[in-house]
C-alpha positions as semicolon CSV with decimal commas, in nm:
position;residue;x (nm);y (nm);z (nm)
1;M;-6,365;11,383;-8,300
2;N;-6,238;11,056;-8,158
3;D;-6,387;10,863;-8,454
4;Y;-6,211;11,095;-8,696
5;K;-5,879;11,043;-8,515
6;Y;-5,930;10,665;-8,513
7;N;-6,003;10,657;-8,887
8;Y;-5,702;10,877;-8,961
9;I;-5,471;10,645;-8,764
10;S;-5,620;10,342;-8,942
11;I;-5,554;10,496;-9,283
12;I;-5,195;10,576;-9,189
13;F;-5,143;10,222;-9,063
14;L;-5,295;10,071;-9,379
15;F;-5,079;10,295;-9,599
16;F;-4,768;10,192;-9,406
17;F;-4,865;9,825;-9,437
18;V;-4,914;9,849;-9,814
19;I;-4,583;10,029;-9,864
20;T;-4,401;9,774;-9,649
21;A;-4,562;9,479;-9,827
22;C;-4,483;9,616;-10,173
23;S;-4,123;9,697;-10,086
24;D;-4,050;9,359;-9,927
25;P;-3,828;9,190;-10,189
26;Q;-3,925;8,843;-10,306
27;M;-3,648;8,614;-10,435
28;Y;-3,705;8,348;-10,703
29;V;-3,457;8,101;-10,848
30;L;-3,475;7,969;-11,204
31;E;-3,476;7,590;-11,204
32;K;-3,467;7,321;-11,467
33;S;-3,785;7,115;-11,495
34;E;-3,859;6,751;-11,564
35;G;-3,960;6,834;-11,918
36;N;-3,610;6,954;-11,993
37;N;-3,425;6,627;-11,942
38;G;-3,192;6,532;-12,224
39;I;-3,275;6,233;-12,440
40;D;-3,040;5,959;-12,541
41;T;-2,936;5,935;-12,902
42;L;-3,018;5,582;-13,016
43;Q;-2,858;5,409;-13,308
44;I;-3,055;5,396;-13,633
45;E;-2,999;5,066;-13,813
46;N;-3,220;5,115;-14,121
47;I;-3,354;5,412;-14,315
48;N;-3,646;5,330;-14,545
49;F;-3,743;5,589;-14,803
50;Y;-4,092;5,565;-14,958
51;L;-4,198;5,763;-15,265
52;E;-4,574;5,770;-15,318
53;T;-4,620;5,717;-15,692
54;S;-4,978;5,816;-15,776
55;I;-5,011;5,983;-16,115
56;S;-5,084;6,320;-15,952
57;M;-4,728;6,322;-15,813
58;K;-4,601;6,350;-16,171
59;G;-4,703;6,714;-16,182
60;Y;-4,420;6,802;-15,944
61;V;-4,145;6,685;-16,177
62;N;-4,264;6,645;-16,535
63;S;-4,326;6,975;-16,706
64;N;-4,210;7,123;-17,032
65;V;-4,209;7,467;-16,872
66;S;-3,911;7,572;-16,661
67;G;-3,984;7,661;-16,301
68;N;-3,943;7,574;-15,938
69;Y;-3,992;7,195;-15,925
70;T;-3,868;7,141;-15,570
71;L;-3,924;6,765;-15,547
72;K;-3,657;6,687;-15,808
73;D;-3,389;6,845;-15,589
74;V;-3,517;6,784;-15,237
75;V;-3,530;6,404;-15,263
76;P;-3,175;6,341;-15,396
77;F;-3,018;6,586;-15,151
78;L;-3,212;6,443;-14,857
79;I;-3,115;6,083;-14,931
80;T;-2,750;6,181;-14,983
81;D;-2,736;6,377;-14,658
82;L;-2,902;6,097;-14,461
83;E;-2,646;5,846;-14,581
84;R;-2,361;6,083;-14,506
85;D;-2,475;6,165;-14,152
86;Y;-2,578;5,814;-14,047
87;E;-2,329;5,618;-14,258
88;I;-2,587;5,357;-14,357
89;P;-2,746;5,302;-14,699
90;T;-3,103;5,412;-14,759
91;T;-3,348;5,146;-14,877
92;L;-3,571;5,286;-15,151
93;H;-3,936;5,196;-15,199
94;T;-4,216;5,305;-15,426
95;I;-4,565;5,287;-15,279
96;S;-4,916;5,321;-15,417
97;D;-5,153;5,082;-15,247
98;V;-4,866;4,851;-15,154
99;S;-4,495;4,905;-15,099
100;R;-4,240;4,775;-15,348
101;K;-3,868;4,773;-15,284
102;Y;-3,682;4,959;-15,558
103;K;-3,422;4,723;-15,702
104;Q;-3,213;4,953;-15,920
105;S;-2,943;5,199;-15,813
106;K;-3,002;5,537;-15,651
107;T;-2,868;5,705;-15,963
108;V;-3,135;5,541;-16,176
109;F;-3,395;5,623;-15,907
110;F;-3,303;5,992;-15,919
111;D;-3,308;5,996;-16,302
112;Q;-3,647;5,827;-16,316
113;L;-3,779;6,066;-16,054
114;R;-3,669;6,371;-16,253
115;G;-3,817;6,230;-16,571
116;G;-4,141;6,130;-16,403
117;S;-4,133;5,766;-16,510
118;L;-4,148;5,652;-16,145
119;L;-4,476;5,836;-16,100
120;N;-4,721;5,643;-16,311
121;G;-4,911;5,461;-16,041
122;R;-5,285;5,458;-15,998
123;S;-5,468;5,666;-15,742
124;S;-5,328;5,591;-15,396
125;K;-5,547;5,507;-15,100
126;L;-5,351;5,713;-14,851
127;Q;-5,488;5,537;-14,545
128;R;-5,324;5,220;-14,680
129;V;-5,003;5,403;-14,768
130;F;-4,967;5,547;-14,419
131;S;-5,071;5,224;-14,248
132;D;-4,817;5,025;-14,451
133;V;-4,532;5,264;-14,374
134;I;-4,616;5,291;-14,003
135;S;-4,665;4,918;-13,950
136;S;-4,342;4,837;-14,136
137;T;-4,131;5,071;-13,922
138;K;-3,934;4,863;-13,673
139;A;-3,795;4,990;-13,341
140;T;-3,451;5,067;-13,487
141;D;-3,581;5,206;-13,820
142;I;-3,650;5,548;-13,958
143;S;-3,913;5,562;-14,232
144;I;-3,954;5,861;-14,462
145;L;-4,258;5,908;-14,686
146;V;-4,294;6,164;-14,967
147;S;-4,652;6,227;-15,081
148;D;-4,886;6,502;-15,201
149;C;-5,135;6,378;-14,936
150;I;-5,445;6,441;-15,147
151;V;-5,707;6,209;-15,000
152;D;-5,891;5,996;-15,256
153;L;-6,137;5,722;-15,160
154;G;-6,206;5,625;-15,519
155;K;-6,575;5,558;-15,576
156;T;-6,651;5,644;-15,212
157;D;-6,740;6,009;-15,144
158;T;-6,430;6,153;-14,976
159;M;-6,615;6,449;-14,830
160;A;-6,871;6,222;-14,662
161;E;-6,643;5,934;-14,563
162;G;-6,304;6,098;-14,510
163;S;-6,300;5,982;-14,150
164;L;-6,223;5,633;-14,285
165;V;-5,872;5,766;-14,350
166;T;-5,845;5,902;-13,996
167;S;-5,968;5,579;-13,843
168;E;-5,734;5,345;-14,030
169;I;-5,423;5,551;-13,962
170;Y;-5,525;5,600;-13,598
171;Q;-5,552;5,224;-13,551
172;Q;-5,185;5,193;-13,646
173;L;-5,078;5,473;-13,412
174;V;-5,282;5,421;-13,098
175;Y;-5,079;5,127;-12,968
176;N;-4,746;5,280;-13,065
177;E;-4,675;5,533;-12,790
178;S;-4,302;5,523;-12,860
179;M;-4,340;5,644;-13,218
180;G;-4,246;6,000;-13,306
181;V;-4,363;6,178;-13,621
182;A;-4,257;6,489;-13,810
183;V;-4,421;6,638;-14,120
184;F;-4,260;6,896;-14,348
185;K;-4,457;7,093;-14,604
186;Y;-4,295;7,203;-14,930
187;T;-4,436;7,410;-15,215
188;S;-4,367;7,367;-15,582
189;D;-4,471;7,458;-15,932
190;F;-4,702;7,193;-16,075
191;N;-4,801;7,077;-16,422
192;G;-5,179;7,111;-16,418
193;D;-5,221;6,822;-16,663
194;Y;-5,183;6,589;-16,364
195;Y;-5,422;6,747;-16,115
196;Y;-5,725;6,529;-16,045
197;D;-6,008;6,686;-15,846
198;R;-6,232;6,478;-15,621
199;K;-6,469;6,400;-15,908
200;N;-6,181;6,298;-16,136
201;T;-6,300;6,559;-16,386
202;G;-6,165;6,480;-16,730
203;G;-6,083;6,121;-16,643
204;N;-5,806;5,976;-16,854
205;V;-5,840;6,240;-17,126
206;I;-5,580;6,506;-17,046
207;S;-5,738;6,768;-17,269
208;N;-6,059;6,749;-17,061
209;R;-5,892;6,808;-16,725
210;P;-5,972;7,146;-16,564
211;Y;-5,611;7,268;-16,537
212;Q;-5,475;7,116;-16,858
213;G;-5,198;7,327;-17,006
214;E;-5,161;7,543;-16,694
215;I;-4,873;7,566;-16,449
216;L;-5,007;7,579;-16,094
217;K;-4,805;7,768;-15,835
218;N;-4,730;7,678;-15,472
219;R;-4,873;7,327;-15,483
220;P;-4,790;7,145;-15,156
221;F;-4,620;6,812;-15,110
222;Y;-4,498;6,664;-14,782
223;I;-4,209;6,474;-14,631
224;W;-4,307;6,257;-14,332
225;V;-4,065;6,101;-14,084
226;F;-4,165;5,804;-13,865
227;G;-3,975;5,604;-13,604
228;D;-3,887;5,571;-13,239
229;K;-3,945;5,917;-13,094
230;N;-3,587;5,956;-12,968
231;R;-3,446;5,855;-13,305
232;V;-3,677;6,092;-13,491
233;S;-3,592;6,374;-13,248
234;D;-3,225;6,313;-13,318
235;L;-3,281;6,319;-13,693
236;V;-3,485;6,640;-13,703
237;S;-3,245;6,812;-13,460
238;K;-2,962;6,765;-13,712
239;G;-3,134;6,995;-13,961
240;I;-3,090;6,746;-14,244
241;I;-3,435;6,825;-14,384
242;K;-3,404;7,173;-14,531
243;G;-3,593;7,425;-14,738
244;Y;-3,943;7,340;-14,619
245;A;-4,219;7,598;-14,588
246;E;-4,378;7,468;-14,267
247;A;-4,331;7,180;-14,023
248;H;-4,497;7,011;-13,727
249;T;-4,409;6,725;-13,494
250;Y;-4,599;6,470;-13,287
251;N;-4,477;6,295;-12,973
252;L;-4,124;6,439;-13,000
253;T;-3,911;6,591;-12,723
254;P;-3,616;6,822;-12,789
255;K;-3,270;6,742;-12,673
256;E;-3,170;6,924;-12,357
257;V;-3,194;7,299;-12,405
258;D;-2,932;7,518;-12,238
259;F;-3,083;7,827;-12,078
260;A;-2,997;8,079;-11,807
261;L;-3,129;8,391;-11,640
262;L;-2,930;8,692;-11,765
263;D;-2,829;9,006;-11,574
264;H;-2,929;9,217;-11,874
265;P;-3,140;9,332;-12,040
266;K;-3,392;9,407;-11,770
267;T;-3,625;9,688;-11,671
268;G;-3,823;9,780;-11,361
269;K;-3,763;9,733;-10,990
270;I;-3,603;9,389;-11,003
271;A;-3,253;9,259;-10,936
272;I;-3,092;8,959;-11,105
273;N;-2,791;8,747;-11,013
274;S;-2,712;8,538;-11,320
275;E;-2,448;8,328;-11,142
276;K;-2,700;8,211;-10,883
277;G;-2,994;8,217;-11,123
278;T;-3,197;8,438;-10,890
279;L;-3,455;8,705;-10,959
280;I;-3,547;8,951;-10,682
281;I;-3,878;9,126;-10,734
282;K;-3,900;9,451;-10,542
283;E;-4,217;9,598;-10,688
284;I;-4,432;9,539;-10,996
285;D;-4,757;9,703;-11,095
286;V;-4,921;9,850;-11,403
287;R;-4,731;10,178;-11,360
288;R;-4,400;10,000;-11,296
289;P;-4,380;9,685;-11,511
290;A;-4,067;9,474;-11,502
291;Q;-3,893;9,277;-11,774
292;F;-3,622;9,011;-11,743
293;T;-3,438;8,795;-11,996
294;I;-3,373;8,422;-12,028
295;G;-3,100;8,331;-12,275
296;L;-3,128;8,013;-12,483
297;R;-2,871;7,823;-12,684
298;L;-3,059;7,692;-12,987
299;H;-2,874;7,588;-13,299
300;K;-2,987;7,434;-13,626
301;Q;-3,268;7,666;-13,731
302;E;-3,398;7,393;-13,963
303;N;-3,495;7,201;-13,648
304;P;-3,878;7,219;-13,614
305;L;-3,854;7,157;-13,238
306;N;-3,654;7,479;-13,205
307;Q;-3,914;7,663;-13,411
308;I;-4,178;7,565;-13,156
309;I;-3,965;7,709;-12,876
310;I;-3,918;8,046;-13,046
311;S;-4,288;8,100;-13,120
312;P;-4,456;8,317;-12,848
313;T;-4,798;8,170;-12,927
314;N;-4,681;7,837;-12,781
315;Y;-4,621;7,982;-12,433
316;L;-4,842;7,949;-12,126
317;V;-4,780;8,095;-11,781
318;S;-4,909;7,985;-11,442
319;P;-5,059;8,076;-11,202
320;D;-5,346;8,181;-11,424
321;Y;-5,363;8,543;-11,310
322;I;-5,010;8,601;-11,438
323;Q;-5,108;8,472;-11,783
324;N;-5,336;8,776;-11,813
325;T;-5,073;9,028;-11,700
326;I;-4,764;8,907;-11,884
327;D;-4,630;8,974;-12,231
328;I;-4,368;8,738;-12,374
329;Q;-4,134;8,833;-12,655
330;I;-3,882;8,607;-12,828
331;K;-3,582;8,771;-12,992
332;D;-3,291;8,630;-13,184
333;A;-2,936;8,756;-13,130
334;T;-2,950;9,001;-13,421
335;M;-3,265;9,163;-13,286
336;L;-3,138;9,184;-12,929
337;F;-2,795;9,319;-13,018
338;S;-2,950;9,595;-13,228
339;E;-3,078;9,745;-12,901
340;N;-2,886;9,964;-12,662
341;I;-2,813;9,717;-12,382
342;P;-2,515;9,658;-12,150
343;N;-2,297;9,344;-12,159
344;K;-2,345;9,279;-12,532
345;S;-2,001;9,130;-12,573
346;Q;-2,044;8,898;-12,273
347;I;-2,382;8,775;-12,393
348;N;-2,237;8,716;-12,736
349;Q;-1,939;8,523;-12,597
350;E;-2,169;8,294;-12,401
351;G;-2,325;8,177;-12,726
352;Y;-2,691;8,257;-12,666
353;T;-2,891;8,246;-12,988
354;H;-3,241;8,342;-12,866
355;F;-3,386;8,535;-12,577
356;I;-3,717;8,505;-12,393
357;Q;-3,827;8,838;-12,245
358;P;-4,130;8,819;-12,012
359;T;-4,276;9,156;-11,907
360;L;-4,488;9,147;-11,589
361;S;-4,736;9,427;-11,522
362;D;-4,879;9,282;-11,201
363;F;-4,747;9,063;-10,923
364;D;-4,878;8,901;-10,606
365;P;-4,593;8,872;-10,352
366;T;-4,751;8,557;-10,208
367;T;-4,684;8,370;-10,536
368;T;-4,462;8,071;-10,457
369;E;-4,392;7,954;-10,810
370;I;-4,405;8,092;-11,164
371;K;-4,406;7,846;-11,452
372;I;-4,340;7,950;-11,811
373;S;-4,412;7,649;-12,032
374;V;-4,378;7,580;-12,405
375;H;-4,648;7,369;-12,569
376;N;-4,651;7,197;-12,907
377;R;-4,977;7,344;-13,027
378;I;-5,129;7,260;-13,364
379;P;-4,994;7,540;-13,587
380;T;-5,223;7,756;-13,796
381;W;-5,062;7,642;-14,121
382;I;-5,224;7,298;-14,082
383;E;-5,576;7,440;-14,070
384;D;-5,492;7,690;-14,344
385;T;-5,359;7,412;-14,568
386;N;-5,672;7,197;-14,558
387;L;-5,905;7,244;-14,856
388;D;-6,262;7,125;-14,801
389;D;-6,345;7,096;-15,170
390;D;-6,128;7,114;-15,482
391;L;-6,400;7,081;-15,744
392;G;-6,423;7,374;-15,982
393;V;-6,197;7,608;-15,781
394;S;-5,947;7,854;-15,928
395;T;-5,575;7,790;-15,946
396;K;-5,529;8,068;-15,692
397;I;-5,743;7,884;-15,437
398;L;-5,535;7,570;-15,493
399;E;-5,216;7,747;-15,387
400;H;-5,078;7,611;-15,057
401;K;-5,389;7,390;-15,022
402;T;-5,437;7,013;-15,006
403;F;-5,782;6,861;-15,047
404;A;-5,900;6,671;-14,735
405;F;-5,560;6,709;-14,565
406;K;-5,728;6,727;-14,223
407;F;-5,839;6,362;-14,237
408;I;-5,474;6,253;-14,229
409;L;-5,364;6,503;-13,965
410;D;-5,660;6,428;-13,738
411;A;-5,531;6,073;-13,687
412;F;-5,198;6,201;-13,551
413;A;-5,356;6,473;-13,337
414;K;-5,594;6,218;-13,185
415;A;-5,322;5,957;-13,120
416;Y;-5,063;6,191;-12,975
417;T;-5,237;6,444;-12,754
418;E;-4,991;6,653;-12,556
419;K;-4,937;6,516;-12,206
420;K;-4,680;6,763;-12,078
421;P;-4,501;7,078;-12,194
422;L;-4,222;7,054;-12,447
423;L;-4,009;7,275;-12,225
424;E;-4,065;7,451;-11,894
425;F;-3,896;7,732;-11,702
426;T;-3,977;7,740;-11,330
427;L;-3,911;8,032;-11,094
428;T;-3,942;7,909;-10,736
429;K;-3,974;8,141;-10,440
430;Q;-3,698;8,108;-10,182
431;Q;-3,810;8,106;-9,820
432;K;-3,648;8,361;-9,592
């Protein structure tokens, strides 16, 4: 009987302890992290524009069939906008194996681009093209390269020796930690007369080429931006480069991002004071999850750094156990305001454009710090774009694909491995 009474009292005590522990509120304050420091905008003294002129580039502009030939419009608009925003002239270059400064006017350059007469070069060794552009980019320069990025090693087997491209570009990058890089993928109609597969099927006889007389759809070409990482960050943040299908950056940091903890929307047993930036967690478990909202001010949707921030797949949470019990949603203003939430007008007036909504389904009250970090992960479009072999494939397989694209991208991924998060939100527990 005494043992039964002792066990009963122990159970009551344990139940009381659990209830007390779960109901003891824990306060956290949202703080700015080191990774969110603003960057200085540095003056750009020269903008060098390089057009890769291999014969395959001619397919993007020179067709007797009407269609969507993006290159003919993107290049003139980009050069014009750069000169308007930075108030300095753009120096034009053509580049195959070596760079040549274009000596005629921009008007003639644009006309020759549209007609295709600029694009009569021989097959370009892209490792030399990239190495030339990178090595020629001075500290106060921005260099822009337009290329279809199809790797061709000439008589050397590209599939077996493609790492030669990676190695040569990497050698130019590895000692240049201050360089930032952005790549923008475009898609275009393409005159199949000018597509050369890795075996150069058909050679110089157009009628023997595998896609002669066909118009290929969604053929990729790319705009690359090189320069001091702060200067490149400034350029891409302006949204000057528009209309691209996909983008990625290397070694770039966004300008300071404004963010704040919002009173609403929220769910669960939590309390928020937006003025103090505090979150009080009363109780969270699987049956009673809690959601809170962080408002962001992100403008210029053509900014690829912003696109990284609004992609949930780029988010990590620590400590590790929280990563397994948290769901993160990113909503834009239109999506959020379509919901039935309080304080819509106030949120709208404060100018928030996007909203991070973490939902926690478990919580350890001894947790002293919660970090929500944004990482510049290699996007899926890069892997999806790479084509391992372009010999004898259908036009459908060629859509959105670039043969041996990975050998170029591998050099940048190897040179600029991520050392810290792009952005970080830290909730720190306040001691009582």
